[in-house]
Every structure is written in structure tokens, then in C-alpha cells.
PDB file of C-alpha atoms in Angstrom:
ATOM      1  CA  UNK A   1       1.538  40.700  14.720  1.00  0.00           C
ATOM      2  CA  UNK A   2       2.921  38.210  16.803  1.00  0.00           C
ATOM      3  CA  UNK A   3       5.305  35.768  14.855  1.00  0.00           C
ATOM      4  CA  UNK A   4       6.316  32.336  16.538  1.00  0.00           C
ATOM      5  CA  UNK A   5       8.883  30.003  15.531  1.00  0.00           C
ATOM      6  CA  UNK A   6       9.023  26.299  16.637  1.00  0.00           C
ATOM      7  CA  UNK A   7      12.024  24.434  16.429  1.00  0.00           C
ATOM      8  CA  UNK A   8      13.930  21.511  17.836  1.00  0.00           C
ATOM      9  CA  UNK A   9      12.571  18.524  17.116  1.00  0.00           C
ATOM     10  CA  UNK A  10      13.502  14.914  14.957  1.00  0.00           C
ATOM     11  CA  UNK A  11      13.937  11.682  15.428  1.00  0.00           C
ATOM     12  CA  UNK A  12      14.278   9.984  18.523  1.00  0.00           C
ATOM     13  CA  UNK A  13      13.752   6.731  19.890  1.00  0.00           C
ATOM     14  CA  UNK A  14      11.650   5.777  22.663  1.00  0.00           C
ATOM     15  CA  UNK A  15      13.263   6.788  26.421  1.00  0.00           C
ATOM     16  CA  UNK A  16      14.927   9.551  24.602  1.00  0.00           C
ATOM     17  CA  UNK A  17      14.831  13.250  25.031  1.00  0.00           C
ATOM     18  CA  UNK A  18      14.522  16.515  22.750  1.00  0.00           C
ATOM     19  CA  UNK A  19      14.384  19.944  23.875  1.00  0.00           C
ATOM     20  CA  UNK A  20      11.633  21.754  21.563  1.00  0.00           C
ATOM     21  CA  UNK A  21      12.402  26.201  21.591  1.00  0.00           C
ATOM     22  CA  UNK A  22       9.763  28.669  20.840  1.00  0.00           C
ATOM     23  CA  UNK A  23      11.184  31.734  19.352  1.00  0.00           C
ATOM     24  CA  UNK A  24       8.427  34.903  19.380  1.00  0.00           C
ATOM     25  CA  UNK A  25       8.703  38.447  17.348  1.00  0.00           C
ATOM     26  CA  UNK A  26       8.189  39.832  21.000  1.00  0.00           C
ATOM     27  CA  UNK A  27       8.809  39.396  24.503  1.00  0.00           C
ATOM     28  CA  UNK A  28       7.062  35.756  25.885  1.00  0.00           C
ATOM     29  CA  UNK A  29       6.606  37.718  29.055  1.00  0.00           C
ATOM     30  CA  UNK A  30       4.391  40.633  27.176  1.00  0.00           C
ATOM     31  CA  UNK A  31       2.156  38.006  25.653  1.00  0.00           C
ATOM     32  CA  UNK A  32       0.820  36.284  29.343  1.00  0.00           C
ATOM     33  CA  UNK A  33       0.287  33.137  29.567  1.00  0.00           C
ATOM     34  CA  UNK A  34       2.091  30.894  26.757  1.00  0.00           C
ATOM     35  CA  UNK A  35       1.550  27.332  25.942  1.00  0.00           C
ATOM     36  CA  UNK A  36       2.987  24.545  23.915  1.00  0.00           C
ATOM     37  CA  UNK A  37       0.413  22.502  22.182  1.00  0.00           C
ATOM     38  CA  UNK A  38       0.597  19.381  19.515  1.00  0.00           C
ATOM     39  CA  UNK A  39      -1.210  17.744  17.286  1.00  0.00           C
ATOM     40  CA  UNK A  40      -0.447  13.969  16.844  1.00  0.00           C
ATOM     41  CA  UNK A  41      -1.526  12.305  13.324  1.00  0.00           C
ATOM     42  CA  UNK A  42      -5.321  12.107  12.542  1.00  0.00           C
ATOM     43  CA  UNK A  43      -5.774  13.905  15.927  1.00  0.00           C
ATOM     44  CA  UNK A  44      -7.032  17.016  17.349  1.00  0.00           C
ATOM     45  CA  UNK A  45      -4.342  19.802  18.425  1.00  0.00           C
ATOM     46  CA  UNK A  46      -4.448  19.370  22.491  1.00  0.00           C
ATOM     47  CA  UNK A  47      -2.789  21.273  25.135  1.00  0.00           C
ATOM     48  CA  UNK A  48       0.462  19.777  26.266  1.00  0.00           C
ATOM     49  CA  UNK A  49       1.551  22.470  29.069  1.00  0.00           C
ATOM     50  CA  UNK A  50       1.598  26.019  29.927  1.00  0.00           C
ATOM     51  CA  UNK A  51       3.217  28.652  31.760  1.00  0.00           C
ATOM     52  CA  UNK A  52       2.334  32.135  32.934  1.00  0.00           C
ATOM     53  CA  UNK A  53       4.002  35.494  33.383  1.00  0.00           C
ATOM     54  CA  UNK A  54       4.775  34.968  36.733  1.00  0.00           C
ATOM     55  CA  UNK A  55       6.490  30.769  36.272  1.00  0.00           C
ATOM     56  CA  UNK A  56       3.672  28.996  37.128  1.00  0.00           C
ATOM     57  CA  UNK A  57       3.299  25.781  35.257  1.00  0.00           C
ATOM     58  CA  UNK A  58       0.856  23.528  34.520  1.00  0.00           C
ATOM     59  CA  UNK A  59       0.428  20.136  32.322  1.00  0.00           C
ATOM     60  CA  UNK A  60      -1.777  17.494  30.983  1.00  0.00           C
ATOM     61  CA  UNK A  61      -2.108  14.385  32.664  1.00  0.00           C
ATOM     62  CA  UNK A  62      -0.180  12.291  29.638  1.00  0.00           C
ATOM     63  CA  UNK A  63       2.731  14.270  30.216  1.00  0.00           C
ATOM     64  CA  UNK A  64       3.202  15.221  33.705  1.00  0.00           C
ATOM     65  CA  UNK A  65       6.383  14.391  35.411  1.00  0.00           C
ATOM     66  CA  UNK A  66       8.440  13.701  31.783  1.00  0.00           C
ATOM     67  CA  UNK A  67       7.968  17.317  30.095  1.00  0.00           C
ATOM     68  CA  UNK A  68       8.600  20.454  31.613  1.00  0.00           C
ATOM     69  CA  UNK A  69       7.988  23.919  30.209  1.00  0.00           C
ATOM     70  CA  UNK A  70      10.291  26.876  31.356  1.00  0.00           C
ATOM     71  CA  UNK A  71      11.220  30.511  29.555  1.00  0.00           C
ATOM     72  CA  UNK A  72      14.621  31.523  28.635  1.00  0.00           C
ATOM     73  CA  UNK A  73      15.474  34.534  27.044  1.00  0.00           C
ATOM     74  CA  UNK A  74      12.997  37.655  26.641  1.00  0.00           C
ATOM     75  CA  UNK A  75      11.567  36.048  23.650  1.00  0.00           C
ATOM     76  CA  UNK A  76      12.411  32.111  24.282  1.00  0.00           C
ATOM     77  CA  UNK A  77      10.271  29.311  25.452  1.00  0.00           C
ATOM     78  CA  UNK A  78      11.493  26.106  26.102  1.00  0.00           C
ATOM     79  CA  UNK A  79       9.986  22.285  26.212  1.00  0.00           C
ATOM     80  CA  UNK A  80      12.553  19.616  27.516  1.00  0.00           C
ATOM     81  CA  UNK A  81      10.921  16.632  26.723  1.00  0.00           C
ATOM     82  CA  UNK A  82      11.988  13.471  28.788  1.00  0.00           C
ATOM     83  CA  UNK A  83      10.944   9.662  28.306  1.00  0.00           C
ATOM     84  CA  UNK A  84       9.383   9.831  25.386  1.00  0.00           C
ATOM     85  CA  UNK A  85       7.146   7.299  23.795  1.00  0.00           C
ATOM     86  CA  UNK A  86       5.480   6.557  20.138  1.00  0.00           C
ATOM     87  CA  UNK A  87       2.561   8.175  21.100  1.00  0.00           C
ATOM     88  CA  UNK A  88       4.172  11.524  21.581  1.00  0.00           C
ATOM     89  CA  UNK A  89       4.992  12.099  18.370  1.00  0.00           C
ATOM     90  CA  UNK A  90       3.231  14.617  16.922  1.00  0.00           C
ATOM     91  CA  UNK A  91       3.751  18.367  15.514  1.00  0.00           C
ATOM     92  CA  UNK A  92       4.582  20.787  18.400  1.00  0.00           C
ATOM     93  CA  UNK A  93       3.302  24.501  18.530  1.00  0.00           C
ATOM     94  CA  UNK A  94       3.561  27.186  20.888  1.00  0.00           C
ATOM     95  CA  UNK A  95       0.889  29.700  21.209  1.00  0.00           C
ATOM     96  CA  UNK A  96      -1.719  30.697  23.915  1.00  0.00           C
ATOM     97  CA  UNK A  97      -3.579  28.185  26.038  1.00  0.00           C
ATOM     98  CA  UNK A  98      -6.905  28.936  24.804  1.00  0.00           C
ATOM     99  CA  UNK A  99      -8.231  31.258  21.611  1.00  0.00           C
ATOM    100  CA  UNK A 100      -7.781  33.600  20.594  1.00  0.00           C
ATOM    101  CA  UNK A 101      -4.531  32.251  19.534  1.00  0.00           C
ATOM    102  CA  UNK A 102      -1.962  34.183  17.908  1.00  0.00           C
ATOM    103  CA  UNK A 103      -0.829  33.176  14.215  1.00  0.00           C
ATOM    104  CA  UNK A 104       0.523  29.502  14.390  1.00  0.00           C
ATOM    105  CA  UNK A 105       4.028  28.759  13.629  1.00  0.00           C
ATOM    106  CA  UNK A 106       4.747  26.134  11.272  1.00  0.00           C
ATOM    107  CA  UNK A 107       5.356  23.805  14.229  1.00  0.00           C
ATOM    108  CA  UNK A 108       8.479  21.552  14.797  1.00  0.00           C
ATOM    109  CA  UNK A 109       7.791  17.559  14.290  1.00  0.00           C
ATOM    110  CA  UNK A 110       8.920  15.176  17.108  1.00  0.00           C
ATOM    111  CA  UNK A 111       9.130  11.534  15.458  1.00  0.00           C
ATOM    112  CA  UNK A 112       9.628   8.772  18.279  1.00  0.00           C
ATOM    113  CA  UNK A 113      10.211   5.286  17.250  1.00  0.00           C
ATOM    114  CA  UNK A 114       9.828   1.821  19.364  1.00  0.00           C
TER     115      UNK A 114
END
């Protein structure tokens, strides 16, 4: 069973940056297309960015130009977040872009202060 562990969140001021990491129990490449999602307080979970096996990326309009998704070592994926604003405050998760999902990790909380 695939396990996903997110890390790297924290408290940051508006305009700041954070780098999130996703560690998978299997090679990220073998998992196919992977994505970062987030759940803002009181909102539904939404996809933020996705990356294919070949490295093609796609971003939600609300993060385009500010966030960068990438793969690292065999079982790692990252989300570089720049120019953060308070609306980016959320718990961030990695998983496949669409159902069926792997078991969700605990996520990593990002709080952006104004």
C-alpha cells in the first residue's frame, strides 16, 4: 500500500516562500501522474498542480506563475511556493490528480499571515 508523507509547511508572511516535500513509499515515477492538492479552511479540497511521468506540469490558475511542482529523487516530489498570500493558507497534500486516490497522508499545514 502506497504511503504518502508531506512536510515543509509552516507559518510565513505574505510575499514569502515555502518548499513542500512529498515522500512516497514507492517511486513517484511508478505512481504515474502525481499532484499537489490543498484544503483551505471551510473549503473543499482542490488540486493545485500536477506532474506527469515525463515531467509535464499543469497548474491551477490561482497558483500559476507562483508555484512550481517538481520531482526529485526516486520517491520525492516537491512544491515550491513563491509570493504566498493569505488565501494560500491551507493543508497541502500530495496524491494522484483524480480518483482513485492513494490513502491520504496527514498533509502539511501552510499558514500565510498578512
